[in-house]
Structures are given as structure tokens and as C-alpha cells.
Amino acid sequence: MSTGQMLTSYFRFDTIEAQMTEAPQGRALLFSDPGFQSLLGQRLDDMLSGGKILSLDVFDTFVLRDNSSELTRFYEIGGLMAKIVKERADKEVSQVDAFTARYLGTKATYRASRTVRGCREGSLEELHRTASRLLVGDTSLAESFIKAELDYEATRLEQNPFLVQYLRDYRAAGGRAVLVSDMYMHATQVGALLSRLGIAPEDYDLLMSSGDTKVSKASGGIFSLVESQMGEGAERFVHVGDSFRGDLAQPVRRGWQALHLPLSDFDIVARRKDHIATFHKIQQAHGLTADIAMPH
């Protein structure tokens, strides 16, 4: 049995993960609790002992999303895209049609993307070039769509103040830190979003996104790239994130240490309610069903 299989079979939540999962008002409030901050800070201090490299997942770890669902966000972005088509191409396009174009662009970028080590990852640039072609016949609106999406995403995100400060303190004391994301956004776009949230490039040593590498945390392939960029072996890294597979099982399989900070049940339920509400809204108004996954 492999390390990853053993982890999946026998892993049990510890105190930190249990508190994260059971946080009665959500994980954002828990991260601001002094008692939890002390517990988490001590755990990180222990794991990073000896000057190891701190590696942080970006979305829902280093920065926190609100409890809107992915379906809601994409549908609302569709509304912004429809306005751009009207303003820039003088063409009437409905919100649901723009949403559908974005949805089909997402499908296309994941299915048609070049394969790296058996993996395919999406690209925000590729999906919006496809969406622009569908809506106006060429790629002329792709950059405007991307800007609108990034502007929108910034309104749905906030710093995780504890982890941002911990990272800054760790680097000020001579430590090194990297940010690693499984995301269709490119690293430059993720970095731009972080800057808008008050997190500067000077706050970290490396930012890597699967939108560029085409290999991900979920596949395990991105971790060797991080090691190469930082010039260190697997035993020198401690990774922290919310995904069991991508942020715990895969880095452990690679030989990294890892700490799992899962979404709380409170947050998952809120996101599912939002997803269901938007799903029914689109279905009833337009007869459209999109297979965008339920939050989990």
C-alpha cells in the first residue's frame, strides 16, 4: 500500500482539523480567535523547525473566499460579460448566454489543453478567448472579460489575516515561503489579485499556479517543480491547505510535511445553499442545467 493510500485509509482529524470542521460560525471567524491562532501558530512553528520552507495554498487558505458558490460567481460574471459585449460590440447578449459561453470556454480549455505528465489544467486566457469567439466571432473581448472577472473575484476574497501575518513574520526571521495554487488563473493574475488584497510580491519567494504548469497539486506533479525552483528537496517543505487530496495526501506522498485546514461544515452548507438557489434560478428561468460541481 502506498503512502497516499495509507493516508486516505487511516487519516483521522486532529484537534486543529476538528476545530476547523466544526467551527460554528465558519472558518474566517475561527482564524481570528486568539486561542486558535495560538494553537495553529505553535503547530506551524513545530513543523517549520530548522528553517523549512513554508508552502501555502492560495484560495480558501492564504486568502478566504466568501460563501458564494462557484455557480453563482460564474453566472454573475456572465452578467458582466454581457455588458461588455453590449458596450464594446454593440450586440445584445443575455446574461445566461454569456454565462454559457464562459462555461463552454471552461470545458474547452480543460479538454483541449496540452497534456503535461498526463495532466491537463485550464487557463483563464484560453477560456475567455473561446467565450469571446462564441459571443462576437473573434477574440477581441477576451482581455476585457479577463479584467472583469479579476475585478469581480477581488470583491469575493479577503486576506486570511493570521496566515498573512505568520508568513510575513516567518520571512522577516529569515524563513522562505511559497504560494502554490491549483487554479485556471495564471500566476501573474493570481499575484495581481493578491496585490489588490494588500499582499505584495515581496511577501513571498515564489508563486506557482497550475494554470501555467499544467500539472497540479491534485495530481502531485507541481511539487517537484516547486522543489526545483527553490533548490531544495522534499524534506525541506511544509505545505498548508484546505484540500485533502491536493494539500495533504499528495504532498505527503511526495515526502513533504503537510497540514490540512479544511473548510468548515458551516461554510460548506452555506455554499451549497447558494449553489442550489442559483441552480434553480437558472433552470427555471432558462431551462439550462450546467454541471458545475456542488461545493464540497
mmCIF file of C-alpha atoms in Angstrom:
data_model
loop_
_atom_site.group_PDB
_atom_site.id
_atom_site.type_symbol
_atom_site.label_atom_id
_atom_site.label_comp_id
_atom_site.label_asym_id
_atom_site.label_seq_id
_atom_site.Cartn_x
_atom_site.Cartn_y
_atom_site.Cartn_z
ATOM 1 C CA MET A 1 0.000 0.000 0.000
ATOM 2 C CA SER A 2 1.370 3.408 -0.987
ATOM 3 C CA THR A 3 1.839 6.326 1.415
ATOM 4 C CA GLY A 4 -1.115 8.129 -0.159
ATOM 5 C CA GLN A 5 -3.374 5.060 0.106
ATOM 6 C CA MET A 6 -2.386 4.576 3.748
ATOM 7 C CA LEU A 7 -3.093 8.230 4.479
ATOM 8 C CA THR A 8 -6.507 8.056 2.832
ATOM 9 C CA SER A 9 -7.371 4.830 4.676
ATOM 10 C CA TYR A 10 -6.182 5.721 8.159
ATOM 11 C CA PHE A 11 -6.113 9.506 8.428
ATOM 12 C CA ARG A 12 -8.122 10.997 11.293
ATOM 13 C CA PHE A 13 -8.707 14.659 12.087
ATOM 14 C CA ASP A 14 -6.580 16.079 14.873
ATOM 15 C CA THR A 15 -7.520 18.983 17.161
ATOM 16 C CA ILE A 16 -6.833 21.707 14.596
ATOM 17 C CA GLU A 17 -8.737 19.997 11.802
ATOM 18 C CA ALA A 18 -11.622 19.144 14.107
ATOM 19 C CA GLN A 19 -11.925 22.785 15.193
ATOM 20 C CA MET A 20 -11.804 23.881 11.551
ATOM 21 C CA THR A 21 -14.520 21.431 10.530
ATOM 22 C CA GLU A 22 -16.788 22.175 13.486
ATOM 23 C CA ALA A 23 -16.349 25.988 13.571
ATOM 24 C CA PRO A 24 -19.951 27.040 14.360
ATOM 25 C CA GLN A 25 -19.735 30.390 12.534
ATOM 26 C CA GLY A 26 -17.263 29.437 9.829
ATOM 27 C CA ARG A 27 -13.530 29.274 9.415
ATOM 28 C CA ALA A 28 -12.980 33.021 8.792
ATOM 29 C CA LEU A 29 -14.112 33.797 12.338
ATOM 30 C CA LEU A 30 -12.090 30.894 13.743
ATOM 31 C CA PHE A 31 -8.889 32.229 12.178
ATOM 32 C CA SER A 32 -9.376 35.432 14.200
ATOM 33 C CA ASP A 33 -9.824 33.588 17.506
ATOM 34 C CA PRO A 34 -6.748 34.128 19.762
ATOM 35 C CA GLY A 35 -6.879 30.613 21.188
ATOM 36 C CA PHE A 36 -6.986 29.010 17.753
ATOM 37 C CA GLN A 37 -4.281 31.354 16.486
ATOM 38 C CA SER A 38 -2.027 30.237 19.333
ATOM 39 C CA LEU A 39 -2.715 26.559 18.620
ATOM 40 C CA LEU A 40 -2.146 26.898 14.874
ATOM 41 C CA GLY A 41 0.903 29.129 15.296
ATOM 42 C CA GLN A 42 2.563 26.622 17.627
ATOM 43 C CA ARG A 43 1.848 23.774 15.218
ATOM 44 C CA LEU A 44 3.403 25.684 12.333
ATOM 45 C CA ASP A 45 6.401 26.663 14.466
ATOM 46 C CA ASP A 46 6.991 22.999 15.328
ATOM 47 C CA MET A 47 6.615 21.774 11.749
ATOM 48 C CA LEU A 48 8.873 24.510 10.348
ATOM 49 C CA SER A 49 11.597 23.980 12.941
ATOM 50 C CA GLY A 50 15.031 24.015 11.352
ATOM 51 C CA GLY A 51 14.180 26.626 8.750
ATOM 52 C CA LYS A 52 11.944 24.576 6.452
ATOM 53 C CA ILE A 53 10.127 26.279 3.586
ATOM 54 C CA LEU A 54 6.515 27.256 4.250
ATOM 55 C CA SER A 55 4.220 26.408 1.329
ATOM 56 C CA LEU A 56 0.659 27.753 1.299
ATOM 57 C CA ASP A 57 -2.342 27.018 -0.875
ATOM 58 C CA VAL A 58 -3.790 30.332 -2.082
ATOM 59 C CA PHE A 59 -7.599 30.233 -2.398
ATOM 60 C CA ASP A 60 -9.508 29.243 0.752
ATOM 61 C CA THR A 61 -6.254 29.148 2.724
ATOM 62 C CA PHE A 62 -3.976 32.177 2.321
ATOM 63 C CA VAL A 63 -6.927 34.220 1.104
ATOM 64 C CA LEU A 64 -10.502 33.343 2.021
ATOM 65 C CA ARG A 65 -13.487 33.248 -0.292
ATOM 66 C CA ASP A 66 -16.898 34.365 0.828
ATOM 67 C CA ASN A 67 -19.595 31.704 0.801
ATOM 68 C CA SER A 68 -20.848 32.298 -2.715
ATOM 69 C CA SER A 69 -20.779 29.137 -4.810
ATOM 70 C CA GLU A 70 -18.747 28.721 -7.974
ATOM 71 C CA LEU A 71 -22.001 28.528 -9.949
ATOM 72 C CA THR A 72 -23.181 31.872 -8.586
ATOM 73 C CA ARG A 73 -19.838 33.543 -9.265
ATOM 74 C CA PHE A 74 -19.736 32.312 -12.849
ATOM 75 C CA TYR A 75 -23.338 33.357 -13.503
ATOM 76 C CA GLU A 76 -22.695 36.844 -12.129
ATOM 77 C CA ILE A 77 -19.515 37.087 -14.219
ATOM 78 C CA GLY A 78 -21.717 36.188 -17.187
ATOM 79 C CA GLY A 79 -23.744 39.318 -16.459
ATOM 80 C CA LEU A 80 -20.582 41.435 -16.573
ATOM 81 C CA MET A 81 -19.552 39.792 -19.847
ATOM 82 C CA ALA A 82 -22.946 40.576 -21.399
ATOM 83 C CA LYS A 83 -22.496 44.254 -20.524
ATOM 84 C CA ILE A 84 -19.053 44.269 -22.132
ATOM 85 C CA VAL A 85 -20.453 42.762 -25.339
ATOM 86 C CA LYS A 86 -23.098 45.498 -25.455
ATOM 87 C CA GLU A 87 -20.609 48.305 -24.759
ATOM 88 C CA ARG A 88 -17.739 47.083 -26.939
ATOM 89 C CA ALA A 89 -19.504 45.234 -29.787
ATOM 90 C CA ASP A 90 -22.931 46.913 -29.711
ATOM 91 C CA LYS A 91 -24.551 43.493 -29.559
ATOM 92 C CA GLU A 92 -27.334 42.356 -27.258
ATOM 93 C CA VAL A 93 -26.343 39.228 -25.345
ATOM 94 C CA SER A 94 -28.227 37.863 -22.351
ATOM 95 C CA GLN A 95 -26.562 37.059 -19.047
ATOM 96 C CA VAL A 96 -27.362 33.377 -19.441
ATOM 97 C CA ASP A 97 -25.856 33.278 -22.946
ATOM 98 C CA ALA A 98 -22.660 34.930 -21.725
ATOM 99 C CA PHE A 99 -22.587 32.511 -18.780
ATOM 100 C CA THR A 100 -22.988 29.613 -21.223
ATOM 101 C CA ALA A 101 -20.114 30.921 -23.349
ATOM 102 C CA ARG A 102 -17.893 31.086 -20.284
ATOM 103 C CA TYR A 103 -18.997 27.605 -19.222
ATOM 104 C CA LEU A 104 -18.229 26.168 -22.667
ATOM 105 C CA GLY A 105 -14.899 28.001 -22.685
ATOM 106 C CA THR A 106 -14.049 26.354 -19.378
ATOM 107 C CA LYS A 107 -14.932 22.927 -20.752
ATOM 108 C CA ALA A 108 -12.815 23.574 -23.843
ATOM 109 C CA THR A 109 -9.716 24.743 -22.005
ATOM 110 C CA TYR A 110 -9.677 21.697 -19.709
ATOM 111 C CA ARG A 111 -10.395 19.210 -22.508
ATOM 112 C CA ALA A 112 -8.191 20.685 -25.228
ATOM 113 C CA SER A 113 -5.287 21.936 -23.120
ATOM 114 C CA ARG A 114 -1.866 20.467 -23.841
ATOM 115 C CA THR A 115 -1.055 17.443 -21.718
ATOM 116 C CA VAL A 116 1.893 17.588 -19.301
ATOM 117 C CA ARG A 117 2.800 14.374 -17.476
ATOM 118 C CA GLY A 118 -0.683 13.073 -18.196
ATOM 119 C CA CYS A 119 -2.374 16.173 -16.731
ATOM 120 C CA ARG A 120 -4.499 18.899 -18.269
ATOM 121 C CA GLU A 121 -5.217 22.159 -16.476
ATOM 122 C CA GLY A 122 -7.367 25.050 -17.592
ATOM 123 C CA SER A 123 -6.370 28.616 -18.413
ATOM 124 C CA LEU A 124 -8.364 31.807 -17.825
ATOM 125 C CA GLU A 125 -6.915 33.273 -21.007
ATOM 126 C CA GLU A 126 -7.862 30.244 -23.090
ATOM 127 C CA LEU A 127 -11.408 30.023 -21.727
ATOM 128 C CA HIS A 128 -12.139 33.691 -22.362
ATOM 129 C CA ARG A 129 -10.709 33.560 -25.876
ATOM 130 C CA THR A 130 -13.200 30.762 -26.542
ATOM 131 C CA ALA A 131 -16.026 32.706 -24.873
ATOM 132 C CA SER A 132 -15.216 35.793 -26.950
ATOM 133 C CA ARG A 133 -15.283 33.775 -30.177
ATOM 134 C CA LEU A 134 -18.662 32.321 -29.261
ATOM 135 C CA LEU A 135 -20.161 35.709 -28.421
ATOM 136 C CA VAL A 136 -18.659 38.018 -31.071
ATOM 137 C CA GLY A 137 -16.853 35.761 -33.548
ATOM 138 C CA ASP A 138 -13.273 36.623 -32.568
ATOM 139 C CA THR A 139 -11.017 37.001 -29.514
ATOM 140 C CA SER A 140 -11.260 40.800 -29.311
ATOM 141 C CA LEU A 141 -13.128 40.844 -25.982
ATOM 142 C CA ALA A 142 -11.035 38.232 -24.174
ATOM 143 C CA GLU A 143 -8.866 40.723 -22.289
ATOM 144 C CA SER A 144 -11.897 42.758 -21.227
ATOM 145 C CA PHE A 145 -13.599 39.589 -19.977
ATOM 146 C CA ILE A 146 -10.487 38.626 -18.010
ATOM 147 C CA LYS A 147 -10.231 42.058 -16.408
ATOM 148 C CA ALA A 148 -13.912 41.990 -15.461
ATOM 149 C CA GLU A 149 -13.526 38.541 -13.912
ATOM 150 C CA LEU A 150 -10.475 39.527 -11.886
ATOM 151 C CA ASP A 151 -12.203 42.724 -10.723
ATOM 152 C CA TYR A 152 -15.182 40.640 -9.654
ATOM 153 C CA GLU A 153 -13.093 37.973 -7.895
ATOM 154 C CA ALA A 154 -11.386 40.664 -5.808
ATOM 155 C CA THR A 155 -14.765 41.546 -4.293
ATOM 156 C CA ARG A 156 -15.303 37.940 -3.183
ATOM 157 C CA LEU A 157 -11.933 37.488 -1.438
ATOM 158 C CA GLU A 158 -10.222 38.712 1.697
ATOM 159 C CA GLN A 159 -6.882 38.109 3.375
ATOM 160 C CA ASN A 160 -6.544 35.365 5.922
ATOM 161 C CA PRO A 161 -5.018 37.834 8.366
ATOM 162 C CA PHE A 162 -3.458 35.195 10.598
ATOM 163 C CA LEU A 163 -1.636 33.337 7.807
ATOM 164 C CA VAL A 164 -0.622 36.545 6.035
ATOM 165 C CA GLN A 165 0.957 37.874 9.234
ATOM 166 C CA TYR A 166 2.510 34.498 10.067
ATOM 167 C CA LEU A 167 4.117 34.361 6.623
ATOM 168 C CA ARG A 168 5.466 37.896 6.950
ATOM 169 C CA ASP A 169 6.877 37.203 10.409
ATOM 170 C CA TYR A 170 8.427 33.942 9.237
ATOM 171 C CA ARG A 171 10.159 35.600 6.304
ATOM 172 C CA ALA A 172 11.268 38.542 8.456
ATOM 173 C CA ALA A 173 13.012 35.987 10.695
ATOM 174 C CA GLY A 174 14.871 34.555 7.676
ATOM 175 C CA GLY A 175 12.422 31.871 6.547
ATOM 176 C CA ARG A 176 11.293 31.251 2.994
ATOM 177 C CA ALA A 177 7.697 30.896 1.781
ATOM 178 C CA VAL A 178 5.971 29.843 -1.441
ATOM 179 C CA LEU A 179 2.381 30.044 -2.663
ATOM 180 C CA VAL A 180 1.038 27.150 -4.746
ATOM 181 C CA SER A 181 -2.403 27.104 -6.378
ATOM 182 C CA ASP A 182 -4.499 24.654 -8.392
ATOM 183 C CA MET A 183 -6.219 27.325 -10.423
ATOM 184 C CA TYR A 184 -7.028 28.198 -14.038
ATOM 185 C CA MET A 185 -5.690 31.686 -13.349
ATOM 186 C CA HIS A 186 -2.082 32.246 -14.321
ATOM 187 C CA ALA A 187 0.453 33.138 -11.631
ATOM 188 C CA THR A 188 0.597 36.748 -12.830
ATOM 189 C CA GLN A 189 -3.189 37.013 -12.451
ATOM 190 C CA VAL A 190 -3.170 35.389 -9.009
ATOM 191 C CA GLY A 191 -0.364 37.749 -7.994
ATOM 192 C CA ALA A 192 -2.353 40.746 -9.227
ATOM 193 C CA LEU A 193 -5.350 39.642 -7.143
ATOM 194 C CA LEU A 194 -3.149 39.245 -4.081
ATOM 195 C CA SER A 195 -1.722 42.722 -4.612
ATOM 196 C CA ARG A 196 -5.236 44.148 -4.627
ATOM 197 C CA LEU A 197 -5.777 42.486 -1.254
ATOM 198 C CA GLY A 198 -2.656 44.100 0.164
ATOM 199 C CA ILE A 199 -0.304 41.122 -0.319
ATOM 200 C CA ALA A 200 2.761 42.222 -2.278
ATOM 201 C CA PRO A 201 5.162 40.061 -4.351
ATOM 202 C CA GLU A 202 7.805 40.938 -1.752
ATOM 203 C CA ASP A 203 5.793 38.966 0.826
ATOM 204 C CA TYR A 204 6.683 35.573 -0.707
ATOM 205 C CA ASP A 205 9.566 33.919 -2.553
ATOM 206 C CA LEU A 206 7.642 32.047 -5.260
ATOM 207 C CA LEU A 207 4.097 31.898 -6.633
ATOM 208 C CA MET A 208 3.194 28.929 -8.821
ATOM 209 C CA SER A 209 -0.165 28.119 -10.453
ATOM 210 C CA SER A 210 -1.322 25.035 -12.317
ATOM 211 C CA GLY A 211 -2.736 27.416 -14.941
ATOM 212 C CA ASP A 212 0.883 27.825 -16.091
ATOM 213 C CA THR A 213 2.474 24.500 -15.164
ATOM 214 C CA LYS A 214 -0.413 22.295 -16.395
ATOM 215 C CA VAL A 215 0.439 19.944 -13.540
ATOM 216 C CA SER A 216 -1.288 20.426 -10.217
ATOM 217 C CA LYS A 217 -1.248 19.718 -6.514
ATOM 218 C CA ALA A 218 -4.126 17.286 -7.021
ATOM 219 C CA SER A 219 -2.009 15.254 -9.454
ATOM 220 C CA GLY A 220 1.102 15.696 -7.315
ATOM 221 C CA GLY A 221 3.124 16.928 -10.291
ATOM 222 C CA ILE A 222 3.566 20.539 -9.227
ATOM 223 C CA PHE A 223 5.523 19.749 -6.062
ATOM 224 C CA SER A 224 8.677 18.671 -7.882
ATOM 225 C CA LEU A 225 8.570 21.942 -9.837
ATOM 226 C CA VAL A 226 8.436 23.906 -6.593
ATOM 227 C CA GLU A 227 11.393 21.915 -5.259
ATOM 228 C CA SER A 228 13.359 22.659 -8.430
ATOM 229 C CA GLN A 229 12.565 26.375 -8.320
ATOM 230 C CA MET A 230 13.538 26.622 -4.653
ATOM 231 C CA GLY A 231 16.577 24.359 -4.982
ATOM 232 C CA GLU A 232 15.560 22.136 -2.069
ATOM 233 C CA GLY A 233 14.472 18.524 -1.517
ATOM 234 C CA ALA A 234 11.031 17.361 -0.439
ATOM 235 C CA GLU A 235 12.065 17.023 3.210
ATOM 236 C CA ARG A 236 12.549 20.784 3.413
ATOM 237 C CA PHE A 237 8.899 21.726 2.735
ATOM 238 C CA VAL A 238 5.798 22.140 4.908
ATOM 239 C CA HIS A 239 2.573 22.628 2.946
ATOM 240 C CA VAL A 240 -0.728 24.013 4.297
ATOM 241 C CA GLY A 241 -4.097 23.985 2.547
ATOM 242 C CA ASP A 242 -7.784 23.077 2.542
ATOM 243 C CA SER A 243 -7.924 20.190 0.033
ATOM 244 C CA PHE A 244 -7.434 16.695 1.454
ATOM 245 C CA ARG A 245 -6.044 15.312 -1.794
ATOM 246 C CA GLY A 246 -4.103 18.265 -3.162
ATOM 247 C CA ASP A 247 -2.905 19.820 0.083
ATOM 248 C CA LEU A 248 -2.390 16.766 2.283
ATOM 249 C CA ALA A 249 -2.310 13.360 0.556
ATOM 250 C CA GLN A 250 -0.253 14.375 -2.483
ATOM 251 C CA PRO A 251 2.441 16.452 -0.741
ATOM 252 C CA VAL A 252 2.827 13.720 1.902
ATOM 253 C CA ARG A 253 3.186 11.148 -0.872
ATOM 254 C CA ARG A 254 5.914 13.368 -2.322
ATOM 255 C CA GLY A 255 7.773 13.441 1.017
ATOM 256 C CA TRP A 256 6.650 16.860 2.234
ATOM 257 C CA GLN A 257 5.143 17.569 5.620
ATOM 258 C CA ALA A 258 1.570 18.865 5.358
ATOM 259 C CA LEU A 259 -1.147 20.421 7.489
ATOM 260 C CA HIS A 260 -4.799 20.155 6.464
ATOM 261 C CA LEU A 261 -7.048 23.174 7.160
ATOM 262 C CA PRO A 262 -10.414 22.013 5.771
ATOM 263 C CA LEU A 263 -13.491 24.069 5.085
ATOM 264 C CA SER A 264 -15.929 24.093 7.972
ATOM 265 C CA ASP A 265 -19.269 22.328 7.727
ATOM 266 C CA PHE A 266 -20.846 25.769 8.256
ATOM 267 C CA ASP A 267 -19.143 27.143 5.133
ATOM 268 C CA ILE A 268 -19.888 24.092 3.005
ATOM 269 C CA VAL A 269 -23.594 24.203 3.899
ATOM 270 C CA ALA A 270 -23.755 27.942 3.110
ATOM 271 C CA ARG A 271 -22.095 27.408 -0.278
ATOM 272 C CA ARG A 272 -24.380 24.505 -1.114
ATOM 273 C CA LYS A 273 -27.473 26.570 -0.318
ATOM 274 C CA ASP A 274 -26.168 29.325 -2.575
ATOM 275 C CA HIS A 275 -25.405 26.824 -5.344
ATOM 276 C CA ILE A 276 -28.887 25.295 -5.150
ATOM 277 C CA ALA A 277 -30.587 28.691 -5.219
ATOM 278 C CA THR A 278 -28.689 29.773 -8.330
ATOM 279 C CA PHE A 279 -29.109 26.352 -9.976
ATOM 280 C CA HIS A 280 -32.894 26.558 -9.647
ATOM 281 C CA LYS A 281 -32.915 30.191 -10.747
ATOM 282 C CA ILE A 282 -31.109 29.386 -13.990
ATOM 283 C CA GLN A 283 -33.071 26.201 -14.598
ATOM 284 C CA GLN A 284 -36.475 27.759 -14.031
ATOM 285 C CA ALA A 285 -35.772 30.954 -15.968
ATOM 286 C CA HIS A 286 -33.845 29.445 -18.880
ATOM 287 C CA GLY A 287 -34.225 25.657 -18.793
ATOM 288 C CA LEU A 288 -30.454 25.363 -18.541
ATOM 289 C CA THR A 289 -28.536 22.868 -16.424
ATOM 290 C CA ALA A 290 -24.753 23.285 -16.044
ATOM 291 C CA ASP A 291 -22.709 20.504 -14.471
ATOM 292 C CA ILE A 292 -20.726 22.773 -12.161
ATOM 293 C CA ALA A 293 -19.944 20.760 -9.053
ATOM 294 C CA MET A 294 -21.768 21.240 -5.791
ATOM 295 C CA PRO A 295 -19.432 22.747 -3.144
ATOM 296 C CA HIS A 296 -17.767 20.091 -1.007
#
